[in-house]
mmCIF file with all atom_site columns, C-alpha atoms in Angstrom:
data_model
loop_
_atom_site.group_PDB
_atom_site.id
_atom_site.type_symbol
_atom_site.label_atom_id
_atom_site.label_alt_id
_atom_site.label_comp_id
_atom_site.label_asym_id
_atom_site.label_entity_id
_atom_site.label_seq_id
_atom_site.pdbx_PDB_ins_code
_atom_site.Cartn_x
_atom_site.Cartn_y
_atom_site.Cartn_z
_atom_site.occupancy
_atom_site.B_iso_or_equiv
_atom_site.pdbx_formal_charge
_atom_site.auth_seq_id
_atom_site.auth_comp_id
_atom_site.auth_asym_id
_atom_site.auth_atom_id
_atom_site.pdbx_PDB_model_num
ATOM 1   C CA . ASP A 1 1   ? 0.000   0.000  0.000  1.00 63.00 ? 24  ASP A CA 1
ATOM 2   C CA . GLY A 1 2   ? 1.193   3.518  -0.776 1.00 71.00 ? 25  GLY A CA 1
ATOM 3   C CA . GLY A 1 3   ? 1.851   5.876  2.064  1.00 92.00 ? 26  GLY A CA 1
ATOM 4   C CA . ILE A 1 4   ? 4.302   7.875  4.120  1.00 96.00 ? 27  ILE A CA 1
ATOM 5   C CA . THR A 1 5   ? 6.625   6.310  6.659  1.00 96.00 ? 28  THR A CA 1
ATOM 6   C CA . GLN A 1 6   ? 8.134   8.348  9.450  1.00 97.00 ? 29  GLN A CA 1
ATOM 7   C CA . SER A 1 7   ? 10.780  6.976  11.727 1.00 93.00 ? 30  SER A CA 1
ATOM 8   C CA . PRO A 1 8   ? 11.432  6.658  14.536 1.00 94.00 ? 31  PRO A CA 1
ATOM 9   C CA . LYS A 1 9   ? 8.062   6.996  16.253 1.00 94.00 ? 32  LYS A CA 1
ATOM 10  C CA . TYR A 1 10  ? 9.707   8.241  19.461 1.00 95.00 ? 33  TYR A CA 1
ATOM 11  C CA . LEU A 1 11  ? 13.073  9.975  19.714 1.00 94.00 ? 34  LEU A CA 1
ATOM 12  C CA . PHE A 1 12  ? 14.994  11.266 22.684 1.00 93.00 ? 35  PHE A CA 1
ATOM 13  C CA . ARG A 1 13  ? 17.756  13.801 22.300 1.00 89.00 ? 36  ARG A CA 1
ATOM 14  C CA . LYS A 1 14  ? 20.248  15.283 24.673 1.00 90.00 ? 37  LYS A CA 1
ATOM 15  C CA . GLU A 1 15  ? 20.641  19.021 24.682 1.00 88.00 ? 38  GLU A CA 1
ATOM 16  C CA . GLY A 1 16  ? 23.260  20.157 22.185 1.00 87.00 ? 39  GLY A CA 1
ATOM 17  C CA . GLN A 1 17  ? 22.806  17.195 19.848 1.00 91.00 ? 40  GLN A CA 1
ATOM 18  C CA . ASN A 1 18  ? 21.571  17.205 16.294 1.00 94.00 ? 41  ASN A CA 1
ATOM 19  C CA . VAL A 1 19  ? 18.998  14.576 15.342 1.00 94.00 ? 42  VAL A CA 1
ATOM 20  C CA . THR A 1 20  ? 17.558  13.578 11.984 1.00 96.00 ? 43  THR A CA 1
ATOM 21  C CA . LEU A 1 21  ? 13.953  12.504 11.446 1.00 97.00 ? 44  LEU A CA 1
ATOM 22  C CA . SER A 1 22  ? 13.225  10.261 8.496  1.00 97.00 ? 45  SER A CA 1
ATOM 23  C CA . CYS A 1 23  ? 10.335  10.652 6.058  1.00 98.00 ? 46  CYS A CA 1
ATOM 24  C CA . GLU A 1 24  ? 9.847   8.314  3.084  1.00 97.00 ? 47  GLU A CA 1
ATOM 25  C CA . GLN A 1 25  ? 6.905   8.179  0.655  1.00 97.00 ? 48  GLN A CA 1
ATOM 26  C CA . ASN A 1 26  ? 6.022   5.753  -2.124 1.00 95.00 ? 49  ASN A CA 1
ATOM 27  C CA . LEU A 1 27  ? 3.106   7.748  -3.504 1.00 92.00 ? 50  LEU A CA 1
ATOM 28  C CA . ASN A 1 28  ? 5.142   9.310  -6.324 1.00 92.00 ? 51  ASN A CA 1
ATOM 29  C CA . HIS A 1 29  ? 4.233   12.744 -4.954 1.00 91.00 ? 52  HIS A CA 1
ATOM 30  C CA . ASP A 1 30  ? 6.347   15.694 -6.004 1.00 90.00 ? 53  ASP A CA 1
ATOM 31  C CA . ALA A 1 31  ? 5.750   17.899 -2.963 1.00 90.00 ? 54  ALA A CA 1
ATOM 32  C CA . MET A 1 32  ? 6.738   17.102 0.615  1.00 93.00 ? 55  MET A CA 1
ATOM 33  C CA . TYR A 1 33  ? 6.346   19.031 3.865  1.00 94.00 ? 56  TYR A CA 1
ATOM 34  C CA . TRP A 1 34  ? 7.445   19.085 7.482  1.00 96.00 ? 57  TRP A CA 1
ATOM 35  C CA . TYR A 1 35  ? 5.166   20.384 10.225 1.00 95.00 ? 58  TYR A CA 1
ATOM 36  C CA . ARG A 1 36  ? 5.637   20.820 13.941 1.00 96.00 ? 59  ARG A CA 1
ATOM 37  C CA . GLN A 1 37  ? 2.795   20.437 16.446 1.00 94.00 ? 60  GLN A CA 1
ATOM 38  C CA . ASP A 1 38  ? 2.935   21.499 20.090 1.00 93.00 ? 61  ASP A CA 1
ATOM 39  C CA . PRO A 1 39  ? 0.381   20.263 22.654 1.00 87.00 ? 62  PRO A CA 1
ATOM 40  C CA . GLY A 1 40  ? -3.087  21.726 22.059 1.00 82.00 ? 63  GLY A CA 1
ATOM 41  C CA . GLN A 1 41  ? -1.900  23.661 19.029 1.00 85.00 ? 64  GLN A CA 1
ATOM 42  C CA . GLY A 1 42  ? -2.337  23.451 15.306 1.00 87.00 ? 65  GLY A CA 1
ATOM 43  C CA . LEU A 1 43  ? 0.374   22.494 12.843 1.00 90.00 ? 66  LEU A CA 1
ATOM 44  C CA . ARG A 1 44  ? 3.107   24.936 11.902 1.00 92.00 ? 67  ARG A CA 1
ATOM 45  C CA . LEU A 1 45  ? 5.059   24.595 8.657  1.00 92.00 ? 68  LEU A CA 1
ATOM 46  C CA . ILE A 1 46  ? 8.824   24.149 9.001  1.00 96.00 ? 69  ILE A CA 1
ATOM 47  C CA . TYR A 1 47  ? 10.024  23.437 5.442  1.00 96.00 ? 70  TYR A CA 1
ATOM 48  C CA . TYR A 1 48  ? 8.509   22.296 2.190  1.00 93.00 ? 71  TYR A CA 1
ATOM 49  C CA . SER A 1 49  ? 9.838   20.993 -1.103 1.00 94.00 ? 72  SER A CA 1
ATOM 50  C CA . GLN A 1 50  ? 8.064   21.094 -4.432 1.00 89.00 ? 73  GLN A CA 1
ATOM 51  C CA . ILE A 1 51  ? 10.657  19.127 -6.428 1.00 90.00 ? 74  ILE A CA 1
ATOM 52  C CA . VAL A 1 52  ? 13.894  17.246 -5.926 1.00 94.00 ? 75  VAL A CA 1
ATOM 53  C CA . ASN A 1 53  ? 16.894  19.394 -4.981 1.00 95.00 ? 76  ASN A CA 1
ATOM 54  C CA . ASP A 1 54  ? 14.690  22.344 -4.099 1.00 94.00 ? 77  ASP A CA 1
ATOM 55  C CA . PHE A 1 55  ? 13.074  23.390 -0.808 1.00 95.00 ? 78  PHE A CA 1
ATOM 56  C CA . GLN A 1 56  ? 11.729  26.517 0.855  1.00 94.00 ? 79  GLN A CA 1
ATOM 57  C CA . LYS A 1 57  ? 11.504  27.740 4.430  1.00 95.00 ? 80  LYS A CA 1
ATOM 58  C CA . GLY A 1 58  ? 8.148   27.661 6.100  1.00 92.00 ? 81  GLY A CA 1
ATOM 59  C CA . ASP A 1 59  ? 6.989   29.754 9.028  1.00 90.00 ? 82  ASP A CA 1
ATOM 60  C CA . ILE A 1 60  ? 9.357   28.353 11.683 1.00 94.00 ? 83  ILE A CA 1
ATOM 61  C CA . ALA A 1 61  ? 12.505  27.167 9.861  1.00 96.00 ? 84  ALA A CA 1
ATOM 62  C CA . GLU A 1 62  ? 15.073  28.497 12.348 1.00 96.00 ? 85  GLU A CA 1
ATOM 63  C CA . GLY A 1 63  ? 17.040  25.674 13.972 1.00 96.00 ? 86  GLY A CA 1
ATOM 64  C CA . TYR A 1 64  ? 16.014  23.120 11.338 1.00 97.00 ? 87  TYR A CA 1
ATOM 65  C CA . SER A 1 65  ? 17.535  21.900 8.071  1.00 97.00 ? 88  SER A CA 1
ATOM 66  C CA . VAL A 1 66  ? 16.310  19.607 5.294  1.00 98.00 ? 89  VAL A CA 1
ATOM 67  C CA . SER A 1 67  ? 17.509  17.955 2.107  1.00 97.00 ? 90  SER A CA 1
ATOM 68  C CA . ARG A 1 68  ? 15.673  16.564 -0.908 1.00 97.00 ? 91  ARG A CA 1
ATOM 69  C CA . GLU A 1 69  ? 18.088  14.420 -2.872 1.00 97.00 ? 92  GLU A CA 1
ATOM 70  C CA . LYS A 1 70  ? 15.463  11.869 -3.874 1.00 96.00 ? 93  LYS A CA 1
ATOM 71  C CA . LYS A 1 71  ? 11.797  12.238 -4.709 1.00 96.00 ? 94  LYS A CA 1
ATOM 72  C CA . GLU A 1 72  ? 10.877  9.645  -2.089 1.00 97.00 ? 95  GLU A CA 1
ATOM 73  C CA . SER A 1 73  ? 12.793  11.091 0.837  1.00 98.00 ? 96  SER A CA 1
ATOM 74  C CA . PHE A 1 74  ? 12.693  14.368 2.788  1.00 98.00 ? 97  PHE A CA 1
ATOM 75  C CA . PRO A 1 75  ? 14.697  14.080 6.039  1.00 98.00 ? 98  PRO A CA 1
ATOM 76  C CA . LEU A 1 76  ? 14.519  16.781 8.689  1.00 98.00 ? 99  LEU A CA 1
ATOM 77  C CA . THR A 1 77  ? 17.466  17.616 10.945 1.00 97.00 ? 100 THR A CA 1
ATOM 78  C CA . VAL A 1 78  ? 16.743  19.297 14.251 1.00 96.00 ? 101 VAL A CA 1
ATOM 79  C CA . THR A 1 79  ? 19.923  21.151 15.116 1.00 94.00 ? 102 THR A CA 1
ATOM 80  C CA . SER A 1 80  ? 21.256  22.305 18.463 1.00 89.00 ? 103 SER A CA 1
ATOM 81  C CA . ALA A 1 81  ? 20.254  25.823 17.430 1.00 88.00 ? 104 ALA A CA 1
ATOM 82  C CA . GLN A 1 82  ? 16.585  24.922 17.883 1.00 89.00 ? 105 GLN A CA 1
ATOM 83  C CA . LYS A 1 83  ? 15.898  26.179 21.406 1.00 87.00 ? 106 LYS A CA 1
ATOM 84  C CA . ASN A 1 84  ? 12.732  24.254 22.115 1.00 90.00 ? 107 ASN A CA 1
ATOM 85  C CA . PRO A 1 85  ? 12.708  21.123 19.969 1.00 93.00 ? 108 PRO A CA 1
ATOM 86  C CA . THR A 1 86  ? 10.387  18.960 22.066 1.00 95.00 ? 109 THR A CA 1
ATOM 87  C CA . ALA A 1 87  ? 7.315   18.508 19.864 1.00 96.00 ? 110 ALA A CA 1
ATOM 88  C CA . PHE A 1 88  ? 5.373   16.188 17.566 1.00 96.00 ? 111 PHE A CA 1
ATOM 89  C CA . TYR A 1 89  ? 6.784   16.288 14.024 1.00 97.00 ? 112 TYR A CA 1
ATOM 90  C CA . LEU A 1 90  ? 4.645   15.434 11.011 1.00 96.00 ? 113 LEU A CA 1
ATOM 91  C CA . CYS A 1 91  ? 5.703   14.814 7.438  1.00 97.00 ? 114 CYS A CA 1
ATOM 92  C CA . ALA A 1 92  ? 3.270   15.089 4.527  1.00 94.00 ? 115 ALA A CA 1
ATOM 93  C CA . SER A 1 93  ? 3.250   14.830 0.760  1.00 93.00 ? 116 SER A CA 1
ATOM 94  C CA . SER A 1 94  ? 0.987   15.898 -2.079 1.00 88.00 ? 117 SER A CA 1
ATOM 95  C CA . PRO A 1 95  ? 0.805   15.786 -5.869 1.00 83.00 ? 118 PRO A CA 1
ATOM 96  C CA . PRO A 1 96  ? 1.805   18.989 -7.676 1.00 71.00 ? 119 PRO A CA 1
ATOM 97  C CA . GLY A 1 97  ? -0.240  21.884 -6.305 1.00 59.00 ? 120 GLY A CA 1
ATOM 98  C CA . THR A 1 98  ? -2.603  21.657 -3.365 1.00 51.00 ? 121 THR A CA 1
ATOM 99  C CA . GLU A 1 99  ? -5.496  23.251 -5.197 1.00 57.00 ? 122 GLU A CA 1
ATOM 100 C CA . ASP A 1 100 ? -7.322  20.111 -6.096 1.00 62.00 ? 123 ASP A CA 1
ATOM 101 C CA . TYR A 1 101 ? -5.459  17.467 -4.162 1.00 69.00 ? 124 TYR A CA 1
ATOM 102 C CA . GLY A 1 102 ? -5.143  16.522 -0.548 1.00 80.00 ? 125 GLY A CA 1
ATOM 103 C CA . TYR A 1 103 ? -2.148  15.951 1.637  1.00 88.00 ? 126 TYR A CA 1
ATOM 104 C CA . THR A 1 104 ? -1.167  12.531 2.903  1.00 91.00 ? 127 THR A CA 1
ATOM 105 C CA . PHE A 1 105 ? 0.404   12.601 6.360  1.00 94.00 ? 128 PHE A CA 1
ATOM 106 C CA . GLY A 1 106 ? 2.717   10.219 8.127  1.00 96.00 ? 129 GLY A CA 1
ATOM 107 C CA . SER A 1 107 ? 2.041   8.993  11.649 1.00 95.00 ? 130 SER A CA 1
ATOM 108 C CA . GLY A 1 108 ? 4.557   11.389 13.184 1.00 96.00 ? 131 GLY A CA 1
ATOM 109 C CA . THR A 1 109 ? 7.702   11.392 15.307 1.00 97.00 ? 132 THR A CA 1
ATOM 110 C CA . ARG A 1 110 ? 7.539   12.547 18.903 1.00 96.00 ? 133 ARG A CA 1
ATOM 111 C CA . LEU A 1 111 ? 10.825  14.202 19.838 1.00 95.00 ? 134 LEU A CA 1
ATOM 112 C CA . THR A 1 112 ? 11.752  14.794 23.469 1.00 95.00 ? 135 THR A CA 1
ATOM 113 C CA . VAL A 1 113 ? 14.829  16.616 24.709 1.00 90.00 ? 136 VAL A CA 1
ATOM 114 C CA . VAL A 1 114 ? 16.216  15.063 27.885 1.00 86.00 ? 137 VAL A CA 1
ATOM 115 C CA . ASP B 2 1   ? -2.517  33.413 3.679  1.00 58.00 ? 9   ASP B CA 1
ATOM 116 C CA . ALA B 2 2   ? -6.262  33.615 4.081  1.00 63.00 ? 10  ALA B CA 1
ATOM 117 C CA . LYS B 2 3   ? -7.438  32.584 7.545  1.00 86.00 ? 11  LYS B CA 1
ATOM 118 C CA . THR B 2 4   ? -10.289 30.451 8.790  1.00 92.00 ? 12  THR B CA 1
ATOM 119 C CA . THR B 2 5   ? -12.325 30.687 11.993 1.00 94.00 ? 13  THR B CA 1
ATOM 120 C CA . GLN B 2 6   ? -13.739 27.605 13.693 1.00 96.00 ? 14  GLN B CA 1
ATOM 121 C CA . PRO B 2 7   ? -15.343 26.999 17.097 1.00 97.00 ? 15  PRO B CA 1
ATOM 122 C CA . ASN B 2 8   ? -12.889 25.582 19.604 1.00 95.00 ? 16  ASN B CA 1
ATOM 123 C CA . SER B 2 9   ? -15.110 22.637 20.450 1.00 97.00 ? 17  SER B CA 1
ATOM 124 C CA . MET B 2 10  ? -18.410 20.968 19.639 1.00 97.00 ? 18  MET B CA 1
ATOM 125 C CA . GLU B 2 11  ? -20.318 18.064 21.070 1.00 97.00 ? 19  GLU B CA 1
ATOM 126 C CA . SER B 2 12  ? -22.593 15.545 19.425 1.00 96.00 ? 20  SER B CA 1
ATOM 127 C CA . ASN B 2 13  ? -24.427 12.338 20.210 1.00 96.00 ? 21  ASN B CA 1
ATOM 128 C CA . GLU B 2 14  ? -23.690 9.074  18.484 1.00 96.00 ? 22  GLU B CA 1
ATOM 129 C CA . GLU B 2 15  ? -25.713 8.390  15.322 1.00 96.00 ? 23  GLU B CA 1
ATOM 130 C CA . GLU B 2 16  ? -26.834 12.007 15.048 1.00 96.00 ? 24  GLU B CA 1
ATOM 131 C CA . PRO B 2 17  ? -25.708 14.391 12.276 1.00 96.00 ? 25  PRO B CA 1
ATOM 132 C CA . VAL B 2 18  ? -22.949 16.871 13.016 1.00 97.00 ? 26  VAL B CA 1
ATOM 133 C CA . HIS B 2 19  ? -22.477 20.225 11.314 1.00 98.00 ? 27  HIS B CA 1
ATOM 134 C CA . LEU B 2 20  ? -19.029 21.739 11.769 1.00 98.00 ? 28  LEU B CA 1
ATOM 135 C CA . PRO B 2 21  ? -18.886 25.396 10.683 1.00 97.00 ? 29  PRO B CA 1
ATOM 136 C CA . CYS B 2 22  ? -15.976 27.336 9.242  1.00 96.00 ? 30  CYS B CA 1
ATOM 137 C CA . ASN B 2 23  ? -15.755 31.021 8.340  1.00 95.00 ? 31  ASN B CA 1
ATOM 138 C CA . HIS B 2 24  ? -13.288 32.220 5.720  1.00 93.00 ? 32  HIS B CA 1
ATOM 139 C CA . SER B 2 25  ? -14.359 35.727 4.783  1.00 92.00 ? 33  SER B CA 1
ATOM 140 C CA . THR B 2 26  ? -11.029 36.594 3.082  1.00 89.00 ? 34  THR B CA 1
ATOM 141 C CA . ILE B 2 27  ? -10.992 33.586 0.779  1.00 89.00 ? 35  ILE B CA 1
ATOM 142 C CA . SER B 2 28  ? -9.667  34.256 -2.710 1.00 86.00 ? 36  SER B CA 1
ATOM 143 C CA . GLY B 2 29  ? -11.280 33.028 -5.882 1.00 86.00 ? 37  GLY B CA 1
ATOM 144 C CA . THR B 2 30  ? -8.736  30.260 -6.400 1.00 84.00 ? 38  THR B CA 1
ATOM 145 C CA . ASP B 2 31  ? -8.591  28.921 -2.830 1.00 87.00 ? 39  ASP B CA 1
ATOM 146 C CA . TYR B 2 32  ? -9.919  25.425 -2.298 1.00 88.00 ? 40  TYR B CA 1
ATOM 147 C CA . ILE B 2 33  ? -11.560 24.622 1.057  1.00 91.00 ? 41  ILE B CA 1
ATOM 148 C CA . HIS B 2 34  ? -9.981  21.571 2.671  1.00 92.00 ? 42  HIS B CA 1
ATOM 149 C CA . TRP B 2 35  ? -11.019 19.618 5.750  1.00 95.00 ? 43  TRP B CA 1
ATOM 150 C CA . TYR B 2 36  ? -8.757  17.301 7.686  1.00 95.00 ? 44  TYR B CA 1
ATOM 151 C CA . ARG B 2 37  ? -9.209  15.519 10.993 1.00 96.00 ? 45  ARG B CA 1
ATOM 152 C CA . GLN B 2 38  ? -6.665  14.374 13.554 1.00 95.00 ? 46  GLN B CA 1
ATOM 153 C CA . LEU B 2 39  ? -6.916  11.714 16.224 1.00 93.00 ? 47  LEU B CA 1
ATOM 154 C CA . PRO B 2 40  ? -4.635  11.975 19.285 1.00 87.00 ? 48  PRO B CA 1
ATOM 155 C CA . SER B 2 41  ? -0.991  11.207 18.535 1.00 87.00 ? 49  SER B CA 1
ATOM 156 C CA . GLN B 2 42  ? -1.696  10.585 14.848 1.00 92.00 ? 50  GLN B CA 1
ATOM 157 C CA . GLY B 2 43  ? -1.148  12.534 11.666 1.00 93.00 ? 51  GLY B CA 1
ATOM 158 C CA . PRO B 2 44  ? -4.078  14.436 10.160 1.00 93.00 ? 52  PRO B CA 1
ATOM 159 C CA . GLU B 2 45  ? -6.330  12.537 7.786  1.00 93.00 ? 53  GLU B CA 1
ATOM 160 C CA . TYR B 2 46  ? -7.824  14.063 4.648  1.00 91.00 ? 54  TYR B CA 1
ATOM 161 C CA . VAL B 2 47  ? -11.625 14.295 4.837  1.00 94.00 ? 55  VAL B CA 1
ATOM 162 C CA . ILE B 2 48  ? -12.897 16.329 1.905  1.00 93.00 ? 56  ILE B CA 1
ATOM 163 C CA . HIS B 2 49  ? -12.265 19.436 -0.172 1.00 91.00 ? 57  HIS B CA 1
ATOM 164 C CA . GLY B 2 50  ? -14.116 21.645 -2.630 1.00 91.00 ? 58  GLY B CA 1
ATOM 165 C CA . LEU B 2 51  ? -14.037 24.915 -4.549 1.00 91.00 ? 59  LEU B CA 1
ATOM 166 C CA . THR B 2 52  ? -17.545 26.174 -5.192 1.00 92.00 ? 60  THR B CA 1
ATOM 167 C CA . SER B 2 53  ? -20.022 23.332 -5.389 1.00 90.00 ? 61  SER B CA 1
ATOM 168 C CA . ASN B 2 54  ? -21.121 21.103 -2.542 1.00 93.00 ? 62  ASN B CA 1
ATOM 169 C CA . VAL B 2 55  ? -19.155 17.867 -2.361 1.00 93.00 ? 63  VAL B CA 1
ATOM 170 C CA . ASN B 2 56  ? -19.958 14.410 -1.058 1.00 94.00 ? 64  ASN B CA 1
ATOM 171 C CA . ASN B 2 57  ? -17.744 11.426 -0.354 1.00 90.00 ? 65  ASN B CA 1
ATOM 172 C CA . ARG B 2 58  ? -17.919 8.313  1.767  1.00 89.00 ? 66  ARG B CA 1
ATOM 173 C CA . MET B 2 59  ? -16.732 10.155 4.866  1.00 89.00 ? 67  MET B CA 1
ATOM 174 C CA . ALA B 2 60  ? -18.662 13.422 4.809  1.00 95.00 ? 68  ALA B CA 1
ATOM 175 C CA . SER B 2 61  ? -20.341 16.196 2.865  1.00 97.00 ? 69  SER B CA 1
ATOM 176 C CA . LEU B 2 62  ? -19.072 19.729 2.356  1.00 97.00 ? 70  LEU B CA 1
ATOM 177 C CA . ALA B 2 63  ? -21.574 22.538 1.979  1.00 97.00 ? 71  ALA B CA 1
ATOM 178 C CA . ILE B 2 64  ? -20.092 25.767 0.613  1.00 97.00 ? 72  ILE B CA 1
ATOM 179 C CA . ALA B 2 65  ? -21.937 29.069 0.898  1.00 96.00 ? 73  ALA B CA 1
ATOM 180 C CA . GLU B 2 66  ? -22.783 30.815 -2.352 1.00 95.00 ? 74  GLU B CA 1
ATOM 181 C CA . ASP B 2 67  ? -20.414 33.703 -1.540 1.00 95.00 ? 75  ASP B CA 1
ATOM 182 C CA . ARG B 2 68  ? -17.782 31.151 -0.406 1.00 95.00 ? 76  ARG B CA 1
ATOM 183 C CA . LYS B 2 69  ? -17.195 33.044 2.831  1.00 95.00 ? 77  LYS B CA 1
ATOM 184 C CA . SER B 2 70  ? -18.215 30.087 4.922  1.00 96.00 ? 78  SER B CA 1
ATOM 185 C CA . SER B 2 71  ? -18.552 26.337 4.698  1.00 96.00 ? 79  SER B CA 1
ATOM 186 C CA . THR B 2 72  ? -19.896 23.456 6.753  1.00 97.00 ? 80  THR B CA 1
ATOM 187 C CA . LEU B 2 73  ? -18.571 19.944 7.124  1.00 98.00 ? 81  LEU B CA 1
ATOM 188 C CA . ILE B 2 74  ? -21.425 17.506 7.621  1.00 98.00 ? 82  ILE B CA 1
ATOM 189 C CA . LEU B 2 75  ? -21.010 14.098 9.223  1.00 97.00 ? 83  LEU B CA 1
ATOM 190 C CA . HIS B 2 76  ? -24.313 12.395 8.530  1.00 94.00 ? 84  HIS B CA 1
ATOM 191 C CA . ARG B 2 77  ? -24.259 9.920  11.424 1.00 95.00 ? 85  ARG B CA 1
ATOM 192 C CA . ALA B 2 78  ? -21.563 10.525 14.006 1.00 95.00 ? 86  ALA B CA 1
ATOM 193 C CA . THR B 2 79  ? -19.809 7.533  15.493 1.00 96.00 ? 87  THR B CA 1
ATOM 194 C CA . LEU B 2 80  ? -17.380 7.349  18.387 1.00 95.00 ? 88  LEU B CA 1
ATOM 195 C CA . ARG B 2 81  ? -14.583 6.983  15.840 1.00 94.00 ? 89  ARG B CA 1
ATOM 196 C CA . ASP B 2 82  ? -15.413 10.454 14.492 1.00 96.00 ? 90  ASP B CA 1
ATOM 197 C CA . ALA B 2 83  ? -14.225 12.082 17.718 1.00 97.00 ? 91  ALA B CA 1
ATOM 198 C CA . ALA B 2 84  ? -11.224 14.128 16.627 1.00 97.00 ? 92  ALA B CA 1
ATOM 199 C CA . VAL B 2 85  ? -9.908  17.623 15.955 1.00 96.00 ? 93  VAL B CA 1
ATOM 200 C CA . TYR B 2 86  ? -11.294 18.889 12.644 1.00 97.00 ? 94  TYR B CA 1
ATOM 201 C CA . TYR B 2 87  ? -9.326  21.461 10.661 1.00 96.00 ? 95  TYR B CA 1
ATOM 202 C CA . CYS B 2 88  ? -10.778 23.740 8.011  1.00 95.00 ? 96  CYS B CA 1
ATOM 203 C CA . ILE B 2 89  ? -8.018  25.014 5.751  1.00 90.00 ? 97  ILE B CA 1
ATOM 204 C CA . LEU B 2 90  ? -7.736  27.121 2.631  1.00 88.00 ? 98  LEU B CA 1
ATOM 205 C CA . GLY B 2 91  ? -5.370  25.854 -0.046 1.00 79.00 ? 99  GLY B CA 1
ATOM 206 C CA . GLY B 2 92  ? -4.186  27.922 -2.943 1.00 67.00 ? 100 GLY B CA 1
ATOM 207 C CA . SER B 2 93  ? -1.561  27.538 -5.597 1.00 60.00 ? 101 SER B CA 1
ATOM 208 C CA . ASN B 2 94  ? 1.374   28.137 -3.277 1.00 61.00 ? 102 ASN B CA 1
ATOM 209 C CA . TYR B 2 95  ? 1.690   24.500 -2.185 1.00 63.00 ? 103 TYR B CA 1
ATOM 210 C CA . LYS B 2 96  ? 1.102   25.405 1.444  1.00 71.00 ? 104 LYS B CA 1
ATOM 211 C CA . LEU B 2 97  ? -1.780  24.594 3.765  1.00 78.00 ? 105 LEU B CA 1
ATOM 212 C CA . THR B 2 98  ? -1.931  26.592 6.996  1.00 79.00 ? 106 THR B CA 1
ATOM 213 C CA . PHE B 2 99  ? -3.478  24.734 9.924  1.00 83.00 ? 107 PHE B CA 1
ATOM 214 C CA . GLY B 2 100 ? -5.220  26.579 12.752 1.00 84.00 ? 108 GLY B CA 1
ATOM 215 C CA . LYS B 2 101 ? -6.264  25.016 16.062 1.00 86.00 ? 109 LYS B CA 1
ATOM 216 C CA . GLY B 2 102 ? -9.349  23.373 14.611 1.00 94.00 ? 110 GLY B CA 1
ATOM 217 C CA . THR B 2 103 ? -12.542 22.190 16.327 1.00 97.00 ? 111 THR B CA 1
ATOM 218 C CA . LEU B 2 104 ? -12.415 19.430 18.906 1.00 96.00 ? 112 LEU B CA 1
ATOM 219 C CA . LEU B 2 105 ? -15.428 17.206 18.282 1.00 97.00 ? 113 LEU B CA 1
ATOM 220 C CA . THR B 2 106 ? -16.649 15.087 21.185 1.00 97.00 ? 114 THR B CA 1
ATOM 221 C CA . VAL B 2 107 ? -19.127 12.299 20.391 1.00 97.00 ? 115 VAL B CA 1
ATOM 222 C CA . ASN B 2 108 ? -21.234 11.032 23.276 1.00 96.00 ? 116 ASN B CA 1
ATOM 223 C CA . PRO B 2 109 ? -22.428 7.410  23.287 1.00 94.00 ? 117 PRO B CA 1
#
């Protein structure tokens, strides 16, 4: 079945460490996205990519980095510069343009700084 | 980005219809209206979307006002599995969907 796989489901990080969250899709979607969700809040866009080797900052990109070397993969690195990284991270993908298509979301990675 | 306004929470009884409202008075002519729902600790799930005409699918119906400044998601017979946070979102040609806090729907048995 086609879908999006995020791993790991739970991740613990020590302060000062960088961590990378994995996102893989087999839907042949061109666009991919990373969102952050804090308790009781909506989703906030971190980065998005419309095509391979291209990505744009979202609303809260500071302290995060991404790469898009393959169509299927869009990993997110949470760097030590991110001051409050504990959150629920969601990856999504969509066909070209969101006008007449929906997003497909992964099941998320819960990151905790210890 | 155009914004949407939804009630923070709503309550319904099982097997009764539910009407979830959304206001989007600054919607542009090319913005689609999307609805997603999210269960605790899961990613959002696509529910339905539309542009101008009312839409139906196996999950729900979407009623769009003639002036497109508001819309209503209709769950015809709520079940306990429909309890979730429902997001009304406007999607344009910029590849981005902006999620607000949504409406927390509680379904009583």
